[in-house]
PDB file of C-alpha atoms in Angstrom:
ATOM      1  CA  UNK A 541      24.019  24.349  20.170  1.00  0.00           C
ATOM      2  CA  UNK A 542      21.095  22.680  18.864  1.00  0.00           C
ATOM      3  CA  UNK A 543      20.594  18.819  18.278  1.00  0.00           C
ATOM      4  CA  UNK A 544      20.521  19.339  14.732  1.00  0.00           C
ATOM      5  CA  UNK A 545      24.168  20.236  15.012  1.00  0.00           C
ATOM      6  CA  UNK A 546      24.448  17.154  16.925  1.00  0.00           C
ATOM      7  CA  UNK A 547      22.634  15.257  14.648  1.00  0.00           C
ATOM      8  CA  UNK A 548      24.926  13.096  12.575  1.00  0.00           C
ATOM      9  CA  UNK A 549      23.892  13.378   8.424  1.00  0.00           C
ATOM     10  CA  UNK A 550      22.398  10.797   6.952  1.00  0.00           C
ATOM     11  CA  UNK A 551      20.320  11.202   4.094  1.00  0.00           C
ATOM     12  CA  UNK A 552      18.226   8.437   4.171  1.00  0.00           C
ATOM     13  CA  UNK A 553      17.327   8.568   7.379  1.00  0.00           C
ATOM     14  CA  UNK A 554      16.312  11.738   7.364  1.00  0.00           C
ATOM     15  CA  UNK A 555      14.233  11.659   4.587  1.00  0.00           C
ATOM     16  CA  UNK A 556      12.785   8.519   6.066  1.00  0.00           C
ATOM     17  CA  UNK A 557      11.985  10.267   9.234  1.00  0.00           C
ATOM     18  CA  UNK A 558      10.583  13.152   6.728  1.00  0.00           C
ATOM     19  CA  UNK A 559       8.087  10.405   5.174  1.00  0.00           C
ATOM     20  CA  UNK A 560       6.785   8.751   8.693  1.00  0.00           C
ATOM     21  CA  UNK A 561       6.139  12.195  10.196  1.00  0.00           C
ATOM     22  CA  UNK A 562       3.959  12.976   6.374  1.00  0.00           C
ATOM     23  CA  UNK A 563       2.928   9.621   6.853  1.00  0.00           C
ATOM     24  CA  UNK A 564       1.664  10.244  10.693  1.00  0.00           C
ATOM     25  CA  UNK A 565      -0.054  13.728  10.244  1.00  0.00           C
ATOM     26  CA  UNK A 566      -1.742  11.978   6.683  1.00  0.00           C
ATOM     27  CA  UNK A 567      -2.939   9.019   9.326  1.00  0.00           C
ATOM     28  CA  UNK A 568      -4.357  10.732  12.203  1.00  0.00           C
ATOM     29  CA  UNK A 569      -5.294  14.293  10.727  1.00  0.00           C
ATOM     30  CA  UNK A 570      -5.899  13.618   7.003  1.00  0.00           C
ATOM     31  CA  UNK A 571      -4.449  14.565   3.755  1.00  0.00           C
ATOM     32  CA  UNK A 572      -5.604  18.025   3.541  1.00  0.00           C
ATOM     33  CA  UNK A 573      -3.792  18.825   7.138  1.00  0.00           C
ATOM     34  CA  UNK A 574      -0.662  17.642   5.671  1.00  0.00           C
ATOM     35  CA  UNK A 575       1.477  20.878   5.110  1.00  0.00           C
ATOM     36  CA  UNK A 576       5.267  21.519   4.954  1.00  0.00           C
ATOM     37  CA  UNK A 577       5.184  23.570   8.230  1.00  0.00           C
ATOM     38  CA  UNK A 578       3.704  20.583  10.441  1.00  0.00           C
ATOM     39  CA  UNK A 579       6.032  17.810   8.801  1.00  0.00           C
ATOM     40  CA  UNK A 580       8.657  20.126   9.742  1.00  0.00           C
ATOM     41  CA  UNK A 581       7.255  20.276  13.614  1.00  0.00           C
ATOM     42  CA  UNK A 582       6.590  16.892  13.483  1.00  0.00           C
ATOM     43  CA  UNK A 583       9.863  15.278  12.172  1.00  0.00           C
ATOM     44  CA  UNK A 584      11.934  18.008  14.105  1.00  0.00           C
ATOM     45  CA  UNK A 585      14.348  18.535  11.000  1.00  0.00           C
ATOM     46  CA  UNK A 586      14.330  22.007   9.275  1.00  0.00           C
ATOM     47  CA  UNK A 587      12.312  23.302   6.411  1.00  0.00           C
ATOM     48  CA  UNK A 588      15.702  23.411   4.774  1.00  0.00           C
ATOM     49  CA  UNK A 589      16.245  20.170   5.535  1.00  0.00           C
ATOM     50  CA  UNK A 590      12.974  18.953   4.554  1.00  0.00           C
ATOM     51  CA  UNK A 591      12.789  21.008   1.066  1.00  0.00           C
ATOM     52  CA  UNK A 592      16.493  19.037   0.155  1.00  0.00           C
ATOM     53  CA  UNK A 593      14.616  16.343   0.045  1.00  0.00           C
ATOM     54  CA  UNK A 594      11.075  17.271  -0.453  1.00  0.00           C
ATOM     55  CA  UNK A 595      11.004  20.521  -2.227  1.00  0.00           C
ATOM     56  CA  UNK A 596       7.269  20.787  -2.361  1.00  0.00           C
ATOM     57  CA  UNK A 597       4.179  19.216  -0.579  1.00  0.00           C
ATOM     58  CA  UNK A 598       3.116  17.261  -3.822  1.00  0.00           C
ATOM     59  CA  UNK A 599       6.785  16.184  -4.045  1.00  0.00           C
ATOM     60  CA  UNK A 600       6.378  14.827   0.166  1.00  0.00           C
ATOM     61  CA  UNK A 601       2.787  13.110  -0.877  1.00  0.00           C
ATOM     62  CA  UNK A 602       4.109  11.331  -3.847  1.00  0.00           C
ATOM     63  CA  UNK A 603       7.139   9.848  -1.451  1.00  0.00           C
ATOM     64  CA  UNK A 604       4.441   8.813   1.039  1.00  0.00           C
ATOM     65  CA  UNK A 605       2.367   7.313  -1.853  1.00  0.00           C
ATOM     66  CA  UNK A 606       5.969   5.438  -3.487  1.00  0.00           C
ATOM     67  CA  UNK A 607       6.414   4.273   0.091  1.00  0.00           C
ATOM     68  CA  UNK A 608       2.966   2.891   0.257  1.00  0.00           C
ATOM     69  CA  UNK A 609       3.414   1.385  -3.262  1.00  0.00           C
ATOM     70  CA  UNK A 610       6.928  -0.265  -2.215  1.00  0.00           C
ATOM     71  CA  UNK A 611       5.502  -1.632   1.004  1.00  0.00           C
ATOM     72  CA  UNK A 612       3.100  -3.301  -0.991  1.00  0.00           C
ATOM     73  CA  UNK A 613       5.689  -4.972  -3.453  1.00  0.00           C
ATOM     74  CA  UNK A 614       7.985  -6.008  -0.858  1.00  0.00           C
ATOM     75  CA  UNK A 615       5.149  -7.399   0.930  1.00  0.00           C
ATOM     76  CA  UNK A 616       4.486  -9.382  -2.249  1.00  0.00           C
ATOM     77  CA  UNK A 617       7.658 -10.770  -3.019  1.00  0.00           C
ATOM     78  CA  UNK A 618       7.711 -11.955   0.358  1.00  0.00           C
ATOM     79  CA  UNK A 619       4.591 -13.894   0.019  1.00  0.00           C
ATOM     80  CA  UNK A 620       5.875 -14.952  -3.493  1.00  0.00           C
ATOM     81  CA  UNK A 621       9.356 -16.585  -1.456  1.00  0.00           C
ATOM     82  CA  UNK A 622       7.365 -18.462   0.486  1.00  0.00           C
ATOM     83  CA  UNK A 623       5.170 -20.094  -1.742  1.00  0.00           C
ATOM     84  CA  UNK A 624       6.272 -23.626  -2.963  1.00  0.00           C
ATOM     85  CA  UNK A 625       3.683 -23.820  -5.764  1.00  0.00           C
ATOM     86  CA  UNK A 626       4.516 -21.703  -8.775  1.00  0.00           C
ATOM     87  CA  UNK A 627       0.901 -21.956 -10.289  1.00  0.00           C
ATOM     88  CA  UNK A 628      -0.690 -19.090  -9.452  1.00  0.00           C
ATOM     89  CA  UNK A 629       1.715 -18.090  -6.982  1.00  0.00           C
ATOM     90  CA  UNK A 630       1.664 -14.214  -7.952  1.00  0.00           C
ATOM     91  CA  UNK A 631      -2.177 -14.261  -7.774  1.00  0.00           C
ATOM     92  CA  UNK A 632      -2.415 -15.754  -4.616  1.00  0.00           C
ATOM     93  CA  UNK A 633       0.631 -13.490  -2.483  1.00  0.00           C
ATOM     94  CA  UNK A 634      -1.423 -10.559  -4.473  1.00  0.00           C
ATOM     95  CA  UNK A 635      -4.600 -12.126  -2.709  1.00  0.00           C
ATOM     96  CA  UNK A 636      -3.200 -12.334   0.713  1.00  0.00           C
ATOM     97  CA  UNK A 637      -1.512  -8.905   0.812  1.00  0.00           C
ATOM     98  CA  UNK A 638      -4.634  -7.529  -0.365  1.00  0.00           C
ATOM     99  CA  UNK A 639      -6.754  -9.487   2.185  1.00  0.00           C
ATOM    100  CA  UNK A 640      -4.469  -9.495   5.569  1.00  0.00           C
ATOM    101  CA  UNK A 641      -5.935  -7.458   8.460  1.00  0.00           C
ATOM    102  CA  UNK A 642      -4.335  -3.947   8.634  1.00  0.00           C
ATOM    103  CA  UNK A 643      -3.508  -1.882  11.859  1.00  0.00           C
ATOM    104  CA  UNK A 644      -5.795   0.972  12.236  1.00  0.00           C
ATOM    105  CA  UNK A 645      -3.054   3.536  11.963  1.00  0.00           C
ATOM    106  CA  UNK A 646      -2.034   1.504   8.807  1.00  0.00           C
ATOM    107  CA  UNK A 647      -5.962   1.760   7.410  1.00  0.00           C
ATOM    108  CA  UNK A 648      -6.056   5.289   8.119  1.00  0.00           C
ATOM    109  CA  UNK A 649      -3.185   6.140   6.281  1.00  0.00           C
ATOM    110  CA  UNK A 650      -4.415   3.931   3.387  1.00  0.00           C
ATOM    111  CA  UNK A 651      -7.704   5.563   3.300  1.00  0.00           C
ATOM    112  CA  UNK A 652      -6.479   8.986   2.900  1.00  0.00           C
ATOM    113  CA  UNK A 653      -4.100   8.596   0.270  1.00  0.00           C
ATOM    114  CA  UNK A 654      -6.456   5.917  -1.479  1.00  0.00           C
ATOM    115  CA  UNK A 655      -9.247   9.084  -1.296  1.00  0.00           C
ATOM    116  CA  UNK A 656      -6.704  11.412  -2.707  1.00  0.00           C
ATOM    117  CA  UNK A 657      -5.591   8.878  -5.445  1.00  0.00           C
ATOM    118  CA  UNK A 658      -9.881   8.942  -6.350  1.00  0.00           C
ATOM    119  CA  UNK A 659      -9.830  12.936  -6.623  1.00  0.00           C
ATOM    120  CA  UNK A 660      -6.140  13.333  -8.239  1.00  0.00           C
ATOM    121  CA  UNK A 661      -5.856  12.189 -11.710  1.00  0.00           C
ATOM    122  CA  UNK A 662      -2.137  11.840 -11.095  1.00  0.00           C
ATOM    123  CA  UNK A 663      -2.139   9.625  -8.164  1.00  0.00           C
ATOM    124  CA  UNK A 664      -4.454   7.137  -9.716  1.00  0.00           C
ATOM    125  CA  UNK A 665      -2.291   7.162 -12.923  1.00  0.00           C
ATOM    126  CA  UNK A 666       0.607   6.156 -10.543  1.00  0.00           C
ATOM    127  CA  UNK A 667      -1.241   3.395  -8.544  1.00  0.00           C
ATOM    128  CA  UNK A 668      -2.816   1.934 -12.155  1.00  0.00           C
ATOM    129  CA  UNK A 669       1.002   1.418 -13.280  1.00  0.00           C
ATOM    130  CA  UNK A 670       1.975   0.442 -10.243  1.00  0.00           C
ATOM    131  CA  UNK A 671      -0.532  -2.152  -9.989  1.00  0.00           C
ATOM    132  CA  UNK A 672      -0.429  -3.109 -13.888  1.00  0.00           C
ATOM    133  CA  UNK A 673       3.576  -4.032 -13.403  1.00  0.00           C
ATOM    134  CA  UNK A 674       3.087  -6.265 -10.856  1.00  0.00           C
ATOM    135  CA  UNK A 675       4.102  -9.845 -11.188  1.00  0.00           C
ATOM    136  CA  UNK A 676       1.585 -12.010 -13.032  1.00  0.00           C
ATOM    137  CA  UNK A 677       1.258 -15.927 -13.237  1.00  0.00           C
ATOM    138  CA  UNK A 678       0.870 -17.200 -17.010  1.00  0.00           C
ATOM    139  CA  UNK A 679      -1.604 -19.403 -18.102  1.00  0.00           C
ATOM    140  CA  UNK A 680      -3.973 -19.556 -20.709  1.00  0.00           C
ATOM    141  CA  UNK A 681      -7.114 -17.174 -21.246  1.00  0.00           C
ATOM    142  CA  UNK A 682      -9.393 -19.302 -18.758  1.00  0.00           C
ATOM    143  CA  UNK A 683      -7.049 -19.128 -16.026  1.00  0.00           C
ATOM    144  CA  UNK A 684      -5.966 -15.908 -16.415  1.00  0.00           C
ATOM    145  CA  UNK A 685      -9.364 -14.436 -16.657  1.00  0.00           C
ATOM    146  CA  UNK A 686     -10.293 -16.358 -13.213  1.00  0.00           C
ATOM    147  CA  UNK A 687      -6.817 -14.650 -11.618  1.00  0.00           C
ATOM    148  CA  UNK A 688      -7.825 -11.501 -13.207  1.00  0.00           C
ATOM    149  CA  UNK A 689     -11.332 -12.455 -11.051  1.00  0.00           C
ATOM    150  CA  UNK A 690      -9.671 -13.318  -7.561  1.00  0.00           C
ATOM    151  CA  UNK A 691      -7.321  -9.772  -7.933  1.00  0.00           C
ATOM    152  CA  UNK A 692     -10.292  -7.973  -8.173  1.00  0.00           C
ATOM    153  CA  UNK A 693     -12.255  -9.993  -5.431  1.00  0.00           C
ATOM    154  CA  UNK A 694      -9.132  -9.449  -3.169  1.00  0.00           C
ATOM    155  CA  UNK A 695      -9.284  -5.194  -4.093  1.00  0.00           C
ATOM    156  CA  UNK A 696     -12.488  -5.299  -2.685  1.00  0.00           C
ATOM    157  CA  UNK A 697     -11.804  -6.992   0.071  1.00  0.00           C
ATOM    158  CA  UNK A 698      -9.182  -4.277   1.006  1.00  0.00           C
ATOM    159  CA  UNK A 699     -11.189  -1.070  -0.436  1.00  0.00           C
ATOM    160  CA  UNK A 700     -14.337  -2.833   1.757  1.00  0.00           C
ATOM    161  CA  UNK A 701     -11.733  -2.836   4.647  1.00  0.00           C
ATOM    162  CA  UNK A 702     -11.080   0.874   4.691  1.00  0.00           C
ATOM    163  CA  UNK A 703     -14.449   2.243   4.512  1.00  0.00           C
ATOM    164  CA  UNK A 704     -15.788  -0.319   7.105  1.00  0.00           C
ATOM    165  CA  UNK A 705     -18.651  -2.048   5.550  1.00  0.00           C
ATOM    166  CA  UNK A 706     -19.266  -5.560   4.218  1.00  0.00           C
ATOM    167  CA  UNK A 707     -17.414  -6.939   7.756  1.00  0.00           C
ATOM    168  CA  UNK A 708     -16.774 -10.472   8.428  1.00  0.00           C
ATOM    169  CA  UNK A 709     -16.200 -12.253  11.164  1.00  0.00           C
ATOM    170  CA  UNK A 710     -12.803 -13.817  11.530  1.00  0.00           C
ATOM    171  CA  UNK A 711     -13.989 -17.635  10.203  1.00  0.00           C
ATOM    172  CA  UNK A 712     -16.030 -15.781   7.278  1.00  0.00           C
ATOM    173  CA  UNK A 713     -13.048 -14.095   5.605  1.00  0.00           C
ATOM    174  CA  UNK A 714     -10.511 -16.499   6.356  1.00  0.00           C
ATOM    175  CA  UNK A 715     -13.261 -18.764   4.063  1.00  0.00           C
ATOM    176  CA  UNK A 716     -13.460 -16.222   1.461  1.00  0.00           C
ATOM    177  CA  UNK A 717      -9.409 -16.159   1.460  1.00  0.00           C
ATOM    178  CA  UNK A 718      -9.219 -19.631   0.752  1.00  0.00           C
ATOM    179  CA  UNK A 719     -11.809 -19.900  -1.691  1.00  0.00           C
ATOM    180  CA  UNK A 720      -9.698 -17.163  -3.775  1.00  0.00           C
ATOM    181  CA  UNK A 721      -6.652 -19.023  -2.998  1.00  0.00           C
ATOM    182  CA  UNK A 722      -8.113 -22.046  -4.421  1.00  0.00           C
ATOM    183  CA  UNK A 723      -9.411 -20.379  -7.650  1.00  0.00           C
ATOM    184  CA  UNK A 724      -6.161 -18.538  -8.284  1.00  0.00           C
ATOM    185  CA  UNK A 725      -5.132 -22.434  -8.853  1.00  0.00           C
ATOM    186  CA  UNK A 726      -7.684 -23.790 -11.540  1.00  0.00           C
ATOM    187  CA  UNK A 727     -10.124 -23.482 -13.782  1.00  0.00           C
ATOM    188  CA  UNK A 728     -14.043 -24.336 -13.039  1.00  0.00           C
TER     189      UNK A 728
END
C-alpha cells in the first residue's frame, strides 16, 4: 500500500501542504512554472486530491495570494496588540510590516505574485480591497492625509525591497522607520 493510504485525512492540512508546495515552486521557479502537475509532485498528494481542494490553477494561485494577504493581516494585528499608544497605532504596525526585512525565499515569493498582481486585473482588484479594508486610525483630514503619506512611504519601502534598488544600510532604514513612525503620530 501506498502512504497515501496511510496518510490520515485532514483537510486542512492537506490543503495547507497543497499551498506551501504552490507557494515553493512560485518562490524558486516563478509563477509561470507553477502548474497542477508539479504541485502535485511537489506536495506528494494526488491530482484528485489536489483538484478537491484546488480545482484549477487560478483557483491554487488565488489561495497562495489569500495566504499572502492573511499573513499580512495577522502580522498586523500582531503589531497592533503590542502597541500601547492608540494614536496612530494602525498606521504605524502597517509601517513596520511593510518595512521589516523579509527572508529571501519570502521576497521571492512576494515578487512573483506582486508581478502577477501588475499583469492580472483580477489580482490587483483583490490586493486594492484587501489593502483598502485594513484597519485605519481616525483623525482629522491633516493627520489622516500624513498617515495616508507614511502608508505609501512604507509600500515603497517594501516594493523597493523586492526589486533590489534604493538599498540602505541597516542604520539608514531603521532612521527612515522611525521617522514614519513618528509622523504616523502628528501633524507638522
Amino acid at each position: 500500500m501506498s502512504k497515501a493510504h496511510h496518510r490520515p485525512k485532514d483537510p486542512a492540512a492537506l490543503r495547507q501542504q497543497l499551498l506551501d508546495s504552490a507557494a515553493q515552486i512560485i518562490a524558486t521557479r516563478g509563477l509561470p512554472a507553477l502548474t497542477l502537475d508539479k504541485v502535485v509532485k511537489e506536495s506528494g498528494i494526488s491530482k484528485g486530491g489536489l483538484q478537491h481542494h484546488f480545482a484549477t490553477r487560478q483557483a491554487l494561485i488565488d489561495g497562495v495570494f489569500e495566504t499572502l494577504q492573511d499573513q499580512m493581516r495577522a502580522e498586523i494585528d500582531q503589531e497592533m496588540a503590542r502597541e500601547p499608544q492608540a494614536q496612530g497605532r494602525a498606521t504605524r504596525a502597517y509601517i513596520r510590516a511593510c518595512a521589516r526585512l523579509m527572508p529571501d525565499h519570502e521576497q521571492e515569493m512576494n515578487r512573483a505574485l506582486m508581478a502577477a498582481m501588475m499583469a492580472d486585473p483580477y489580482l490587483r482588484d483583490q490586493w486594492a480591497e484587501f489593502i483598502n479594508q485594513l484597519p485605519q486610525d481616525p483623525g482629522d483630514e491633516a493627520i489622516s492625509r500624513q498617515r495616508l503619506l507614511c502608508r505609501l512611504a512604507a509600500d515603497g519601502m517594501w516594493f523597493a525591497a523586492l526589486c533590489g534598488y534604493h538599498t540602505q544600510a541597516p542604520e539608514q532604514r531603521r532612521w527612515i522607520v522611525e521617522r514614519l513612525l513618528e509622523l504616523a503620530e502628528r501633524v507638522k
